[in-house]
mmCIF file of C-alpha atoms in Angstrom:
data_model
loop_
_atom_site.group_PDB
_atom_site.id
_atom_site.type_symbol
_atom_site.label_atom_id
_atom_site.label_comp_id
_atom_site.label_asym_id
_atom_site.label_seq_id
_atom_site.Cartn_x
_atom_site.Cartn_y
_atom_site.Cartn_z
ATOM 1 C CA MET A 900 0.041 0.038 0.000
ATOM 2 C CA ILE A 901 1.314 3.557 -0.933
ATOM 3 C CA ILE A 902 -0.235 6.621 0.244
ATOM 4 C CA ASN A 903 1.179 9.992 -1.029
ATOM 5 C CA GLY A 904 4.608 8.188 -1.975
ATOM 6 C CA VAL A 905 4.866 6.501 1.432
ATOM 7 C CA GLU A 906 4.871 2.770 1.759
ATOM 8 C CA ILE A 907 2.543 1.421 4.392
ATOM 9 C CA ARG A 908 4.253 -1.882 5.185
ATOM 10 C CA ASP A 909 2.365 -5.159 5.621
ATOM 11 C CA SER A 910 2.991 -5.179 9.231
ATOM 12 C CA PHE A 911 1.118 -4.916 12.600
ATOM 13 C CA ALA A 912 1.366 -3.360 15.983
ATOM 14 C CA GLU A 913 1.325 -5.868 18.717
ATOM 15 C CA ALA A 914 -0.257 -4.557 21.939
ATOM 16 C CA PHE A 915 -1.352 -6.086 25.307
ATOM 17 C CA PRO A 916 -3.801 -5.630 27.895
ATOM 18 C CA MET A 917 -3.566 -2.960 30.700
ATOM 19 C CA VAL A 918 -5.820 -1.524 33.182
ATOM 20 C CA GLY A 919 -6.450 2.266 33.413
ATOM 21 C CA ALA A 920 -8.088 5.127 35.402
ATOM 22 C CA ARG A 921 -9.049 8.699 34.195
ATOM 23 C CA LEU A 922 -8.413 11.609 36.618
ATOM 24 C CA VAL A 923 -10.128 15.013 36.107
ATOM 25 C CA ILE A 924 -7.885 17.679 37.701
ATOM 26 C CA THR A 925 -9.178 21.000 37.921
ATOM 27 C CA ALA A 926 -7.566 24.450 39.388
ATOM 28 C CA ASP A 927 -8.041 28.069 39.493
ATOM 29 C CA THR A 928 -6.049 28.701 36.226
ATOM 30 C CA PRO A 929 -5.659 26.491 33.284
ATOM 31 C CA GLU A 930 -1.799 26.741 33.712
ATOM 32 C CA TRP A 931 -2.112 25.427 37.541
ATOM 33 C CA ALA A 932 -4.309 22.461 36.236
ATOM 34 C CA LEU A 933 -1.489 21.732 33.374
ATOM 35 C CA THR A 934 1.168 21.937 35.861
ATOM 36 C CA ALA A 935 -0.316 19.344 37.982
ATOM 37 C CA ALA A 936 -1.356 17.080 35.148
ATOM 38 C CA ARG A 937 2.173 17.092 33.918
ATOM 39 C CA VAL A 938 3.665 16.396 37.149
ATOM 40 C CA THR A 939 1.323 13.656 37.953
ATOM 41 C CA THR A 940 2.060 12.001 34.474
ATOM 42 C CA GLY A 941 5.738 12.495 34.728
ATOM 43 C CA PHE A 942 8.158 9.518 34.737
ATOM 44 C CA ALA A 943 5.505 7.309 33.481
ATOM 45 C CA THR A 944 6.502 6.401 29.785
ATOM 46 C CA SER A 945 6.861 2.621 30.328
ATOM 47 C CA VAL A 946 5.901 -0.067 32.419
ATOM 48 C CA ILE A 947 9.275 -1.541 32.043
ATOM 49 C CA GLY A 948 10.903 0.969 34.346
ATOM 50 C CA CYS A 949 8.182 3.369 35.682
ATOM 51 C CA GLY A 950 5.566 0.849 37.154
ATOM 52 C CA CYS A 951 2.823 2.540 34.964
ATOM 53 C CA GLU A 952 2.103 4.486 31.865
ATOM 54 C CA ALA A 953 0.433 7.763 32.081
ATOM 55 C CA GLY A 954 -0.394 10.938 30.068
ATOM 56 C CA ILE A 955 -2.735 13.767 29.286
ATOM 57 C CA GLU A 956 -5.735 12.911 27.445
ATOM 58 C CA ARG A 957 -7.122 16.278 26.852
ATOM 59 C CA GLU A 958 -8.093 19.699 28.229
ATOM 60 C CA ILE A 959 -11.502 20.177 29.684
ATOM 61 C CA PRO A 960 -13.505 23.433 29.522
ATOM 62 C CA PRO A 961 -14.758 24.721 32.828
ATOM 63 C CA SER A 962 -18.495 24.208 31.503
ATOM 64 C CA GLU A 963 -17.698 20.317 31.734
ATOM 65 C CA THR A 964 -15.937 19.938 34.952
ATOM 66 C CA PRO A 965 -17.446 19.231 38.347
ATOM 67 C CA ASP A 966 -16.435 22.623 39.877
ATOM 68 C CA GLY A 967 -16.729 25.009 36.886
ATOM 69 C CA ARG A 968 -13.036 25.497 36.733
ATOM 70 C CA PRO A 969 -10.383 24.834 34.050
ATOM 71 C CA GLY A 970 -9.773 21.145 33.945
ATOM 72 C CA ILE A 971 -7.365 18.543 32.274
ATOM 73 C CA ALA A 972 -8.224 14.788 31.893
ATOM 74 C CA ILE A 973 -5.281 12.220 32.602
ATOM 75 C CA LEU A 974 -5.180 8.718 32.030
ATOM 76 C CA ILE A 975 -3.061 6.264 34.207
ATOM 77 C CA PHE A 976 -2.433 2.547 33.030
ATOM 78 C CA ALA A 977 -0.805 -0.364 34.947
ATOM 79 C CA MET A 978 -0.289 -4.039 34.122
ATOM 80 C CA ASP A 979 -2.871 -5.098 36.699
ATOM 81 C CA PHE A 980 -5.345 -3.937 38.905
ATOM 82 C CA GLY A 981 -3.460 -4.166 42.016
ATOM 83 C CA SER A 982 -0.833 -2.100 40.664
ATOM 84 C CA LEU A 983 -3.138 0.396 39.524
ATOM 85 C CA LYS A 984 -4.630 0.749 43.110
ATOM 86 C CA LYS A 985 -1.250 1.324 44.383
ATOM 87 C CA VAL A 986 0.181 3.918 41.813
ATOM 88 C CA VAL A 987 -2.997 6.257 41.464
ATOM 89 C CA PRO A 988 -3.387 7.331 45.207
ATOM 90 C CA LEU A 989 0.685 7.750 45.394
ATOM 91 C CA ARG A 990 0.880 10.075 42.341
ATOM 92 C CA LEU A 991 -2.270 11.855 43.614
ATOM 93 C CA GLY A 992 -0.976 12.405 46.872
ATOM 94 C CA GLN A 993 2.453 13.496 45.680
ATOM 95 C CA CYS A 994 1.635 15.395 42.669
ATOM 96 C CA ILE A 995 -2.122 16.636 42.703
ATOM 97 C CA LEU A 996 -2.747 17.261 46.491
ATOM 98 C CA THR A 997 0.432 19.274 46.708
ATOM 99 C CA CYS A 998 -0.090 21.745 43.768
ATOM 100 C CA PRO A 999 -1.763 25.079 44.456
ATOM 101 C CA THR A 1000 -5.673 25.461 44.020
ATOM 102 C CA THR A 1001 -6.206 22.001 42.597
ATOM 103 C CA ALA A 1002 -9.204 19.436 43.010
ATOM 104 C CA CYS A 1003 -9.425 15.921 41.722
ATOM 105 C CA TYR A 1004 -12.266 14.076 40.448
ATOM 106 C CA SER A 1005 -13.260 10.676 39.053
ATOM 107 C CA GLY A 1006 -13.231 10.486 35.289
ATOM 108 C CA MET A 1007 -14.896 7.001 35.173
ATOM 109 C CA ASP A 1008 -18.054 5.928 36.573
ATOM 110 C CA THR A 1009 -17.676 2.136 35.780
ATOM 111 C CA GLY A 1010 -15.344 -0.700 36.408
ATOM 112 C CA LYS A 1011 -13.537 -1.696 39.669
ATOM 113 C CA ARG A 1012 -12.974 1.230 42.000
ATOM 114 C CA VAL A 1013 -9.602 2.680 42.473
ATOM 115 C CA PRO A 1014 -9.056 4.651 45.670
ATOM 116 C CA LEU A 1015 -8.507 8.444 45.564
ATOM 117 C CA ALA A 1016 -9.311 10.375 48.695
ATOM 118 C CA LYS A 1017 -10.306 7.154 50.362
ATOM 119 C CA THR A 1018 -6.550 6.576 50.804
ATOM 120 C CA ILE A 1019 -4.952 9.872 51.032
ATOM 121 C CA ARG A 1020 -7.535 11.414 53.180
ATOM 122 C CA TYR A 1021 -5.806 10.526 56.311
ATOM 123 C CA PHE A 1022 -3.238 13.269 55.417
ATOM 124 C CA ALA A 1023 -5.553 15.681 57.008
ATOM 125 C CA ASP A 1024 -5.018 14.023 60.493
ATOM 126 C CA GLY A 1025 -8.499 13.776 61.475
ATOM 127 C CA HIS A 1026 -9.875 17.029 60.147
ATOM 128 C CA GLN A 1027 -11.045 15.416 56.971
ATOM 129 C CA ILE A 1028 -14.803 15.778 56.068
ATOM 130 C CA SER A 1029 -16.882 13.702 53.551
ATOM 131 C CA LYS A 1030 -20.215 14.573 52.021
ATOM 132 C CA LYS A 1031 -22.273 12.229 49.902
ATOM 133 C CA ILE A 1032 -23.920 13.648 46.847
ATOM 134 C CA GLY A 1033 -26.158 11.286 45.043
ATOM 135 C CA ASP A 1034 -24.229 8.040 44.884
ATOM 136 C CA LYS A 1035 -20.728 9.752 45.074
ATOM 137 C CA ARG A 1036 -18.617 10.656 48.040
ATOM 138 C CA PHE A 1037 -16.401 13.632 48.232
ATOM 139 C CA TRP A 1038 -13.703 14.467 50.774
ATOM 140 C CA ARG A 1039 -12.726 18.065 51.877
ATOM 141 C CA MET A 1040 -9.131 18.131 53.261
ATOM 142 C CA PRO A 1041 -7.633 21.148 54.937
ATOM 143 C CA VAL A 1042 -4.345 22.367 53.452
ATOM 144 C CA MET A 1043 -2.162 25.503 54.337
ATOM 145 C CA GLU A 1044 -3.416 27.122 51.174
ATOM 146 C CA GLY A 1045 -7.054 26.524 51.822
ATOM 147 C CA GLU A 1046 -9.030 23.112 51.052
ATOM 148 C CA PHE A 1047 -8.461 20.079 48.842
ATOM 149 C CA VAL A 1048 -11.513 18.492 47.457
ATOM 150 C CA CYS A 1049 -11.349 15.111 45.967
ATOM 151 C CA ASP A 1050 -13.535 12.118 44.873
ATOM 152 C CA GLU A 1051 -13.448 9.071 47.305
ATOM 153 C CA ASP A 1052 -12.706 6.836 44.271
ATOM 154 C CA THR A 1053 -12.659 6.435 40.454
ATOM 155 C CA GLY A 1054 -13.692 3.664 38.040
ATOM 156 C CA SER A 1055 -11.392 1.898 35.914
ATOM 157 C CA VAL A 1056 -11.235 0.211 32.408
ATOM 158 C CA GLU A 1057 -9.549 -2.660 30.924
ATOM 159 C CA GLY A 1058 -7.820 -1.013 28.017
ATOM 160 C CA VAL A 1059 -4.880 -1.592 25.577
ATOM 161 C CA GLY A 1060 -1.329 -0.785 26.018
ATOM 162 C CA GLY A 1061 1.519 -0.863 23.426
ATOM 163 C CA GLY A 1062 -0.093 0.252 20.134
ATOM 164 C CA ASN A 1063 2.485 1.797 17.965
ATOM 165 C CA PHE A 1064 3.780 2.717 14.499
ATOM 166 C CA LEU A 1065 7.173 3.374 13.242
ATOM 167 C CA ILE A 1066 7.955 6.690 10.977
ATOM 168 C CA LEU A 1067 10.887 6.043 8.601
ATOM 169 C CA ALA A 1068 12.327 9.121 7.125
ATOM 170 C CA ARG A 1069 15.223 10.093 5.231
ATOM 171 C CA SER A 1070 16.683 12.507 7.900
ATOM 172 C CA ARG A 1071 15.979 12.996 11.537
ATOM 173 C CA PRO A 1072 14.405 16.500 11.049
ATOM 174 C CA GLN A 1073 11.975 14.863 8.628
ATOM 175 C CA ALA A 1074 11.198 12.084 11.001
ATOM 176 C CA LEU A 1075 10.722 14.362 13.829
ATOM 177 C CA ALA A 1076 8.476 16.748 11.813
ATOM 178 C CA ALA A 1077 6.284 13.922 10.884
ATOM 179 C CA ALA A 1078 5.936 12.523 14.195
ATOM 180 C CA GLU A 1079 5.088 16.106 15.761
ATOM 181 C CA ALA A 1080 2.220 16.169 13.163
ATOM 182 C CA ALA A 1081 1.016 12.839 14.065
ATOM 183 C CA VAL A 1082 0.989 13.739 17.744
ATOM 184 C CA LYS A 1083 -0.797 16.784 17.078
ATOM 185 C CA ALA A 1084 -3.524 15.199 15.126
ATOM 186 C CA MET A 1085 -3.927 12.112 17.327
ATOM 187 C CA GLY A 1086 -4.710 14.698 20.106
ATOM 188 C CA THR A 1087 -8.169 15.072 18.819
ATOM 189 C CA VAL A 1088 -8.940 11.367 19.502
ATOM 190 C CA GLY A 1089 -10.155 10.799 22.988
ATOM 191 C CA GLY A 1090 -9.724 7.700 24.999
ATOM 192 C CA ASN A 1091 -5.980 7.599 24.427
ATOM 193 C CA ILE A 1092 -2.751 8.871 25.684
ATOM 194 C CA LEU A 1093 0.901 8.972 24.217
ATOM 195 C CA PRO A 1094 3.078 8.320 27.329
ATOM 196 C CA PHE A 1095 6.620 9.133 25.895
ATOM 197 C CA PRO A 1096 8.112 12.655 25.756
ATOM 198 C CA GLY A 1097 6.079 14.798 23.545
ATOM 199 C CA GLY A 1098 4.420 11.656 22.490
ATOM 200 C CA ILE A 1099 7.539 10.402 20.627
ATOM 201 C CA VAL A 1100 9.859 7.624 21.042
ATOM 202 C CA ARG A 1101 13.395 7.892 19.562
ATOM 203 C CA SER A 1102 14.714 4.579 21.544
ATOM 204 C CA GLY A 1103 12.128 2.017 20.578
ATOM 205 C CA SER A 1104 13.012 -1.396 22.132
ATOM 206 C CA LYS A 1105 12.814 -5.035 21.110
ATOM 207 C CA VAL A 1106 12.102 -7.724 23.861
ATOM 208 C CA GLY A 1107 15.227 -9.165 25.353
ATOM 209 C CA SER A 1108 18.804 -8.410 25.481
ATOM 210 C CA LYS A 1109 22.302 -10.329 25.116
ATOM 211 C CA TYR A 1110 22.647 -8.991 28.788
ATOM 212 C CA LYS A 1111 21.077 -11.368 31.531
ATOM 213 C CA GLY A 1112 18.247 -9.608 33.275
ATOM 214 C CA LEU A 1113 17.335 -6.894 30.742
ATOM 215 C CA PHE A 1114 13.693 -7.276 29.616
ATOM 216 C CA ALA A 1115 14.310 -5.111 26.615
ATOM 217 C CA SER A 1116 17.110 -3.375 24.561
ATOM 218 C CA THR A 1117 17.544 -1.031 21.654
ATOM 219 C CA ASN A 1118 15.477 -2.160 18.524
ATOM 220 C CA ASP A 1119 18.537 -2.638 16.470
ATOM 221 C CA ALA A 1120 16.667 -3.583 13.149
ATOM 222 C CA TYR A 1121 15.559 -0.118 13.164
ATOM 223 C CA CYS A 1122 18.809 1.624 14.007
ATOM 224 C CA PRO A 1123 20.200 3.419 10.972
ATOM 225 C CA THR A 1124 23.895 3.381 12.421
ATOM 226 C CA LEU A 1125 23.747 -0.385 12.787
ATOM 227 C CA ARG A 1126 22.721 -1.161 9.224
ATOM 228 C CA GLY A 1127 25.223 -3.683 8.023
ATOM 229 C CA ALA A 1128 26.059 -4.694 11.382
ATOM 230 C CA VAL A 1129 22.706 -6.383 12.019
ATOM 231 C CA ALA A 1130 19.674 -7.671 10.134
ATOM 232 C CA SER A 1131 18.341 -4.343 9.345
ATOM 233 C CA ALA A 1132 14.726 -3.427 8.467
ATOM 234 C CA LEU A 1133 15.615 -0.214 7.025
ATOM 235 C CA PRO A 1134 16.259 0.610 3.221
ATOM 236 C CA PRO A 1135 19.496 2.475 2.395
ATOM 237 C CA GLU A 1136 17.653 5.835 2.077
ATOM 238 C CA VAL A 1137 16.280 5.789 5.781
ATOM 239 C CA GLY A 1138 18.457 7.949 7.907
ATOM 240 C CA SER A 1139 16.069 8.252 11.037
ATOM 241 C CA VAL A 1140 13.112 6.405 12.685
ATOM 242 C CA MET A 1141 10.882 7.717 15.351
ATOM 243 C CA GLU A 1142 7.995 5.774 16.995
ATOM 244 C CA ILE A 1143 4.481 6.772 18.470
ATOM 245 C CA VAL A 1144 3.265 4.716 21.271
ATOM 246 C CA ILE A 1145 -0.428 4.711 22.194
ATOM 247 C CA ASP A 1146 -2.313 3.524 25.241
ATOM 248 C CA GLY A 1147 -6.050 3.674 25.074
ATOM 249 C CA VAL A 1148 -9.145 2.628 26.841
ATOM 250 C CA SER A 1149 -10.237 0.271 23.994
ATOM 251 C CA PHE A 1150 -8.923 -1.455 20.848
ATOM 252 C CA ASN A 1151 -11.085 0.864 18.880
ATOM 253 C CA SER A 1152 -9.645 4.097 20.315
ATOM 254 C CA VAL A 1153 -6.002 2.843 19.821
ATOM 255 C CA ALA A 1154 -7.130 2.012 16.184
ATOM 256 C CA ASP A 1155 -8.665 5.159 15.523
ATOM 257 C CA ALA A 1156 -5.488 7.128 17.171
ATOM 258 C CA THR A 1157 -3.327 4.986 14.818
ATOM 259 C CA ARG A 1158 -5.227 5.708 11.715
ATOM 260 C CA ILE A 1159 -5.419 9.602 12.266
ATOM 261 C CA GLY A 1160 -1.646 9.673 13.096
ATOM 262 C CA ILE A 1161 -0.570 7.996 9.982
ATOM 263 C CA LYS A 1162 -2.790 9.800 7.939
ATOM 264 C CA ALA A 1163 -0.982 13.147 9.326
ATOM 265 C CA VAL A 1164 2.460 11.383 8.446
ATOM 266 C CA CYS A 1165 1.258 10.549 4.827
ATOM 267 C CA GLN A 1166 0.155 14.023 4.349
ATOM 268 C CA ILE A 1167 3.707 15.126 4.550
ATOM 269 C CA GLY A 1168 4.327 12.385 2.205
ATOM 270 C CA ALA A 1169 7.350 11.281 0.290
ATOM 271 C CA ALA A 1170 8.179 15.002 -0.681
ATOM 272 C CA GLY A 1171 8.789 15.572 3.010
ATOM 273 C CA GLY A 1172 11.225 12.929 3.252
ATOM 274 C CA ILE A 1173 8.927 10.057 4.551
ATOM 275 C CA VAL A 1174 9.862 6.789 3.213
ATOM 276 C CA ALA A 1175 7.631 4.374 5.046
ATOM 277 C CA VAL A 1176 5.428 3.431 8.076
ATOM 278 C CA ASP A 1177 5.898 0.343 10.018
ATOM 279 C CA ALA A 1178 4.908 -1.007 13.390
ATOM 280 C CA GLY A 1179 6.551 -3.014 16.135
ATOM 281 C CA ASN A 1180 5.631 -6.587 16.679
ATOM 282 C CA TYR A 1181 7.275 -9.699 18.138
ATOM 283 C CA GLY A 1182 5.750 -12.318 15.867
ATOM 284 C CA GLY A 1183 2.535 -12.305 17.935
ATOM 285 C CA ASN A 1184 3.991 -13.427 21.216
ATOM 286 C CA LEU A 1185 3.843 -10.379 23.209
ATOM 287 C CA GLY A 1186 0.179 -9.455 23.284
ATOM 288 C CA PRO A 1187 -3.415 -10.551 21.810
ATOM 289 C CA PHE A 1188 -4.129 -7.191 20.295
ATOM 290 C CA HIS A 1189 -2.821 -6.867 16.812
ATOM 291 C CA PHE A 1190 -3.240 -3.450 14.766
ATOM 292 C CA LYS A 1191 -2.699 -4.244 11.124
ATOM 293 C CA LEU A 1192 -1.687 -1.178 9.553
ATOM 294 C CA ARG A 1193 -2.979 -1.769 5.977
ATOM 295 C CA GLU A 1194 -6.342 -2.815 7.380
ATOM 296 C CA ILE A 1195 -6.518 0.394 9.407
ATOM 297 C CA MET A 1196 -5.388 2.508 6.725
ATOM 298 C CA ALA A 1197 -7.754 0.761 4.132
ATOM 299 C CA ARG A 1198 -10.692 1.974 6.166
ATOM 300 C CA GLU A 1199 -9.306 5.450 6.062
ATOM 301 C CA GLN A 1200 -9.268 5.331 2.384
ATOM 302 C CA VAL A 1201 -12.756 4.075 2.085
ATOM 303 C CA ALA A 1202 -13.911 6.849 4.659
#
């Protein structure tokens, strides 16, 4: 398949199950809501080293937030529910409770319950007060700046982690420009996060290593400087590769984000130095979710 001079390789992205929760952070200003969201989702690029994967899903206007203030929705994913129950309150307590003017609300009503204030309310040392509105319980915790308001818990979802695609370009500036365009376009698709810095990975990995104890190592088949030294997946004209990794609340949300992202890359096209789009997989042994690039983009062309 060729789109605007870009080869869509006959490959698939291999993804795996994750569980996730959405938090809605509000603050007096958009800047403080964004600060809390960025800190809370920091050091959360990969479960391999961070214990979770997290990112900003979208900005929320005051008209849509529980307290009428500017908001940010974030998603946090872990490999199992037990891990999610640990990591969410930890990040809430360290990064949202501590941030000026913030409040934190549940962003999911269904699924297994993940504790929010249910866990961190004890920081108020007995001065915490709860109020039940409808079927939801909120906690008010006195802090030096004023008061922190937080839902008791939030729902969760069985989602998908590790969706991805690779951008093969003639040069690093061209690969980065295409990746940036993809990230911007994918930001319009709800239910997903791109957990790596700026949504882009320059150091994609393969499973395993020559060194005992390492679970992952550099994806040498896609490293241009190793062409000739390893079994390369890159044609001679490719000088740089960037990866986009996607975690989402469902298979369809990840597929939609993949389609929108690749479409943005192809709009830059061969004239912009893009040679091909590929995907990371491990022969179907890593996870049960397979995102076949040509099938996804065929739906785009039909639409």
